[in-house]
Amino acid sequence: AEHQPESTKEYATEFEDPKIAEEEREGWHGYVEWEYYPEKKAKAFEYMSSKSFPPPPEFQLGPIPGTNPVLEGVRWKLWHKAMGGPLPAVPDESWDIVLEEKHPDMLHLLQFPYNGEPPKRLVTAKEITPNNLHFIRNHGGIPTIEEDKWDLNVDGLVREPKKLTLADLKNESLFPRITKACTIQCSGTRRVEQIALYAGEGDEMINAPWAEGAIGTAVYTGVSLKHVIKHCGGLINKTGHIELFGADTYFKQNEVMNYAVSVPWSKVKANEVLLCWEMNGKPLPKIHGAPVRALVMGYIGARSVKWLYRVSALDRPTHAPVQSKEYLYFNQQVGKHNQRPVEGIQIQEMPVSSAIMSPLNKQVIIHEGAIDCRGWGYSGGGRWPERIELSADGGFSWYAVPVENLSSKHRFAWRTWHYSLPCEVEGWIEIVVRCWDNSLNTQPLEVRSAWNWGLHVTSSCHRVKVYSVN
Ligand code: MTE
Ligand code: MO
């Protein structure tokens, strides 16, 4: 554990007392935990080796792996091994930024590149996520860029390529300023449920085992990328993609390059791509992409490029690996090994989803006929949650739960919800949530319907089992 920083050790010690917030860790399969629980790990191994992991009955996926990578404790070293190349030294500056900018109770999935999410009790504690509790998904280090040294290159198929400073972007006579509440959700949110069902054949382990906290909502301030491109004379070819480059390095199989993705021009044209320098009224934190990040509303988090330094107009989607080789949706029936990346769907808009933040899985709940529940609901593409439904009987009967807080004018933000769920029975029950968005899309009932090779977009109903004492 020589790479584990001080604060993580303290956090782990806290949980060595089984009475303290044990439930908080229940269902959590982060990287750090197993290092500190040798006995638990040994038990898990014993249990796992006594079990095989048949794929869901509808499809056969080839050889069944003997063990589940998550329960083996997929740690950052393994992650790097899977990514190829030598282990980079943990850059101390990156870790200092985590300590400076993030809440001490963040659950660390990976120290470098830093990935972390807030613990369940804090995910929906506020409808607008405080900056220090917003999840972090990084593919490389955290660049520190001085505001006055920063500029944005706009090039490619634009009529007048330009370099813009932050002062240019903030000049309201050039660009109208936009402030919006918007949710960012990683396509890996709730991946642990897909992993628990079937972890794939190994490659997938490079994907972080997120729980329900890889989602956050903030009020961002910036300008529309459409206005910036118009300022550069507009596009020569109006049908393509806009490529977004981050200043951080992304590395895979010994290749080192900048993080880069692209979004369709139609998305930009709809004023749904912002260039932001403020998060919840404060300058964008370094860890969230300072000085300027892209915000691609209603798309997977991967498109909202942090540490943005270049925007380039293309006549096609970018060939950068994050766009063309990752964040692809491969269906269940065809093995990933049988498919070329071009056959995967590039994930853009997120589907409707939801999660229960309280009660916790396996919690004993003493109540008087109703169980207090809370959580979030979200839908991508500018569709918003209209209603949440909760079931106390595994999904046979459902109670309608009105969504709260943010009004329907916030098309790109989640909704939080609270509900006293009637429950007359005693013993083990399964609480299930599903969300209906304003297009009346809802979620598949079982995780096996949502399972896919990249373990992305866990859109199925979230379920927790609790022991009801009435
Ligand atoms: N931008 C850069 N430059 N580098 C990255 O690694 N990760 C992406 C996106 N933008 C990433 C990035 C992914 S996968 C997600 S989910 C979001 O950032 C997460 O944003 P956050 O860390 O601010 O929560
Ligand atoms: Mo992500």
PDB file of N, CA and C in Angstrom, residues 293-334:
ATOM      1  N   ARG A 293     -13.719  24.039 -19.808  1.00  0.00           N
ATOM      2  CA  ARG A 293     -14.112  22.698 -20.255  1.00  0.00           C
ATOM      3  C   ARG A 293     -15.304  22.796 -21.192  1.00  0.00           C
ATOM      4  N   ALA A 294     -15.482  21.761 -21.990  1.00  0.00           N
ATOM      5  CA  ALA A 294     -16.701  21.661 -22.786  1.00  0.00           C
ATOM      6  C   ALA A 294     -17.779  21.026 -21.922  1.00  0.00           C
ATOM      7  N   LEU A 295     -19.023  21.408 -22.183  1.00  0.00           N
ATOM      8  CA  LEU A 295     -20.163  20.777 -21.529  1.00  0.00           C
ATOM      9  C   LEU A 295     -21.118  20.367 -22.638  1.00  0.00           C
ATOM     10  N   VAL A 296     -21.190  19.067 -22.887  1.00  0.00           N
ATOM     11  CA  VAL A 296     -22.067  18.566 -23.946  1.00  0.00           C
ATOM     12  C   VAL A 296     -23.312  18.025 -23.257  1.00  0.00           C
ATOM     13  N   MET A 297     -24.371  18.823 -23.288  1.00  0.00           N
ATOM     14  CA  MET A 297     -25.536  18.552 -22.457  1.00  0.00           C
ATOM     15  C   MET A 297     -26.294  17.309 -22.928  1.00  0.00           C
ATOM     16  N   GLY A 298     -26.595  16.430 -21.993  1.00  0.00           N
ATOM     17  CA  GLY A 298     -27.417  15.253 -22.290  1.00  0.00           C
ATOM     18  C   GLY A 298     -26.688  14.118 -22.989  1.00  0.00           C
ATOM     19  N   TYR A 299     -25.361  14.283 -23.172  1.00  0.00           N
ATOM     20  CA  TYR A 299     -24.536  13.216 -23.750  1.00  0.00           C
ATOM     21  C   TYR A 299     -23.742  12.544 -22.632  1.00  0.00           C
ATOM     22  N   ILE A 300     -23.108  11.422 -22.916  1.00  0.00           N
ATOM     23  CA  ILE A 300     -22.241  10.803 -21.909  1.00  0.00           C
ATOM     24  C   ILE A 300     -21.144  11.789 -21.512  1.00  0.00           C
ATOM     25  N   GLY A 301     -20.700  11.642 -20.250  1.00  0.00           N
ATOM     26  CA  GLY A 301     -19.677  12.539 -19.716  1.00  0.00           C
ATOM     27  C   GLY A 301     -18.439  12.613 -20.587  1.00  0.00           C
ATOM     28  N   ALA A 302     -18.100  11.515 -21.258  1.00  0.00           N
ATOM     29  CA  ALA A 302     -16.858  11.430 -22.030  1.00  0.00           C
ATOM     30  C   ALA A 302     -16.725  12.540 -23.071  1.00  0.00           C
ATOM     31  N   ARG A 303     -17.849  13.101 -23.529  1.00  0.00           N
ATOM     32  CA  ARG A 303     -17.764  14.159 -24.546  1.00  0.00           C
ATOM     33  C   ARG A 303     -17.488  15.539 -23.951  1.00  0.00           C
ATOM     34  N   SER A 304     -17.703  15.679 -22.650  1.00  0.00           N
ATOM     35  CA  SER A 304     -17.504  16.991 -22.002  1.00  0.00           C
ATOM     36  C   SER A 304     -16.035  17.154 -21.651  1.00  0.00           C
ATOM     37  N   VAL A 305     -15.256  17.521 -22.649  1.00  0.00           N
ATOM     38  CA  VAL A 305     -13.791  17.524 -22.537  1.00  0.00           C
ATOM     39  C   VAL A 305     -13.301  18.591 -21.560  1.00  0.00           C
ATOM     40  N   LYS A 306     -12.459  18.154 -20.633  1.00  0.00           N
ATOM     41  CA  LYS A 306     -11.864  19.061 -19.653  1.00  0.00           C
ATOM     42  C   LYS A 306     -10.539  19.594 -20.206  1.00  0.00           C
ATOM     43  N   TRP A 307     -10.036  20.667 -19.614  1.00  0.00           N
ATOM     44  CA  TRP A 307      -8.767  21.291 -20.038  1.00  0.00           C
ATOM     45  C   TRP A 307      -8.756  21.482 -21.563  1.00  0.00           C
ATOM     46  N   LEU A 308      -9.877  21.970 -22.057  1.00  0.00           N
ATOM     47  CA  LEU A 308     -10.050  22.157 -23.497  1.00  0.00           C
ATOM     48  C   LEU A 308      -9.021  23.145 -24.027  1.00  0.00           C
ATOM     49  N   TYR A 309      -8.351  22.814 -25.119  1.00  0.00           N
ATOM     50  CA  TYR A 309      -7.416  23.792 -25.681  1.00  0.00           C
ATOM     51  C   TYR A 309      -7.554  23.928 -27.188  1.00  0.00           C
ATOM     52  N   ARG A 310      -8.316  23.006 -27.795  1.00  0.00           N
ATOM     53  CA  ARG A 310      -8.436  23.073 -29.250  1.00  0.00           C
ATOM     54  C   ARG A 310      -9.787  22.508 -29.671  1.00  0.00           C
ATOM     55  N   VAL A 311     -10.384  23.181 -30.680  1.00  0.00           N
ATOM     56  CA  VAL A 311     -11.648  22.756 -31.249  1.00  0.00           C
ATOM     57  C   VAL A 311     -11.435  22.729 -32.749  1.00  0.00           C
ATOM     58  N   SER A 312     -11.774  21.604 -33.378  1.00  0.00           N
ATOM     59  CA  SER A 312     -11.460  21.491 -34.790  1.00  0.00           C
ATOM     60  C   SER A 312     -12.671  20.940 -35.546  1.00  0.00           C
ATOM     61  N   ALA A 313     -13.012  21.583 -36.664  1.00  0.00           N
ATOM     62  CA  ALA A 313     -14.184  21.127 -37.431  1.00  0.00           C
ATOM     63  C   ALA A 313     -13.757  20.054 -38.431  1.00  0.00           C
ATOM     64  N   LEU A 314     -14.469  18.911 -38.415  1.00  0.00           N
ATOM     65  CA  LEU A 314     -14.167  17.775 -39.290  1.00  0.00           C
ATOM     66  C   LEU A 314     -15.383  17.450 -40.143  1.00  0.00           C
ATOM     67  N   ASP A 315     -15.159  16.665 -41.203  1.00  0.00           N
ATOM     68  CA  ASP A 315     -16.322  16.238 -41.997  1.00  0.00           C
ATOM     69  C   ASP A 315     -16.815  14.851 -41.569  1.00  0.00           C
ATOM     70  N   ARG A 316     -16.309  14.340 -40.432  1.00  0.00           N
ATOM     71  CA  ARG A 316     -16.640  12.991 -39.946  1.00  0.00           C
ATOM     72  C   ARG A 316     -16.307  12.956 -38.459  1.00  0.00           C
ATOM     73  N   PRO A 317     -16.751  11.883 -37.749  1.00  0.00           N
ATOM     74  CA  PRO A 317     -16.329  11.753 -36.345  1.00  0.00           C
ATOM     75  C   PRO A 317     -14.810  11.593 -36.254  1.00  0.00           C
ATOM     76  N   THR A 318     -14.218  12.010 -35.153  1.00  0.00           N
ATOM     77  CA  THR A 318     -12.768  11.898 -35.002  1.00  0.00           C
ATOM     78  C   THR A 318     -12.328  10.434 -34.940  1.00  0.00           C
ATOM     79  N   HIS A 319     -11.105  10.176 -35.394  1.00  0.00           N
ATOM     80  CA  HIS A 319     -10.544   8.830 -35.273  1.00  0.00           C
ATOM     81  C   HIS A 319      -9.810   8.636 -33.948  1.00  0.00           C
ATOM     82  N   ALA A 320      -9.803   9.648 -33.090  1.00  0.00           N
ATOM     83  CA  ALA A 320      -9.119   9.527 -31.788  1.00  0.00           C
ATOM     84  C   ALA A 320      -9.683   8.320 -31.044  1.00  0.00           C
ATOM     85  N   PRO A 321      -8.819   7.585 -30.326  1.00  0.00           N
ATOM     86  CA  PRO A 321      -9.255   6.300 -29.754  1.00  0.00           C
ATOM     87  C   PRO A 321     -10.420   6.405 -28.770  1.00  0.00           C
ATOM     88  N   VAL A 322     -10.494   7.490 -28.013  1.00  0.00           N
ATOM     89  CA  VAL A 322     -11.592   7.576 -27.037  1.00  0.00           C
ATOM     90  C   VAL A 322     -12.933   7.547 -27.769  1.00  0.00           C
ATOM     91  N   GLN A 323     -12.959   8.143 -28.977  1.00  0.00           N
ATOM     92  CA  GLN A 323     -14.194   8.164 -29.763  1.00  0.00           C
ATOM     93  C   GLN A 323     -14.390   6.875 -30.561  1.00  0.00           C
ATOM     94  N   SER A 324     -13.296   6.390 -31.158  1.00  0.00           N
ATOM     95  CA  SER A 324     -13.469   5.326 -32.157  1.00  0.00           C
ATOM     96  C   SER A 324     -13.256   3.932 -31.594  1.00  0.00           C
ATOM     97  N   LYS A 325     -12.572   3.832 -30.442  1.00  0.00           N
ATOM     98  CA  LYS A 325     -12.295   2.496 -29.895  1.00  0.00           C
ATOM     99  C   LYS A 325     -12.919   2.284 -28.521  1.00  0.00           C
ATOM    100  N   GLU A 326     -13.285   3.380 -27.860  1.00  0.00           N
ATOM    101  CA  GLU A 326     -13.882   3.239 -26.534  1.00  0.00           C
ATOM    102  C   GLU A 326     -15.260   3.876 -26.535  1.00  0.00           C
ATOM    103  N   TYR A 327     -15.941   3.724 -25.427  1.00  0.00           N
ATOM    104  CA  TYR A 327     -17.303   4.266 -25.317  1.00  0.00           C
ATOM    105  C   TYR A 327     -18.163   3.797 -26.489  1.00  0.00           C
ATOM    106  N   LEU A 328     -17.991   2.499 -26.794  1.00  0.00           N
ATOM    107  CA  LEU A 328     -18.783   1.886 -27.852  1.00  0.00           C
ATOM    108  C   LEU A 328     -19.768   0.915 -27.220  1.00  0.00           C
ATOM    109  N   TYR A 329     -20.920   0.800 -27.813  1.00  0.00           N
ATOM    110  CA  TYR A 329     -21.942  -0.116 -27.308  1.00  0.00           C
ATOM    111  C   TYR A 329     -21.995  -1.347 -28.202  1.00  0.00           C
ATOM    112  N   PHE A 330     -21.521  -2.470 -27.653  1.00  0.00           N
ATOM    113  CA  PHE A 330     -21.601  -3.750 -28.364  1.00  0.00           C
ATOM    114  C   PHE A 330     -22.711  -4.565 -27.717  1.00  0.00           C
ATOM    115  N   ASN A 331     -23.594  -5.105 -28.509  1.00  0.00           N
ATOM    116  CA  ASN A 331     -24.728  -5.815 -27.925  1.00  0.00           C
ATOM    117  C   ASN A 331     -24.317  -7.161 -27.349  1.00  0.00           C
ATOM    118  N   GLN A 332     -25.290  -7.843 -26.722  1.00  0.00           N
ATOM    119  CA  GLN A 332     -24.983  -9.063 -25.983  1.00  0.00           C
ATOM    120  C   GLN A 332     -24.624 -10.248 -26.867  1.00  0.00           C
ATOM    121  N   GLN A 333     -25.380 -10.457 -27.939  1.00  0.00           N
ATOM    122  CA  GLN A 333     -25.279 -11.713 -28.661  1.00  0.00           C
ATOM    123  C   GLN A 333     -23.960 -11.897 -29.383  1.00  0.00           C
ATOM    124  N   VAL A 334     -23.371 -10.829 -29.826  1.00  0.00           N
ATOM    125  CA  VAL A 334     -22.131 -10.957 -30.576  1.00  0.00           C
ATOM    126  C   VAL A 334     -20.971 -10.608 -29.656  1.00  0.00           C
TER     127      VAL A 334
END
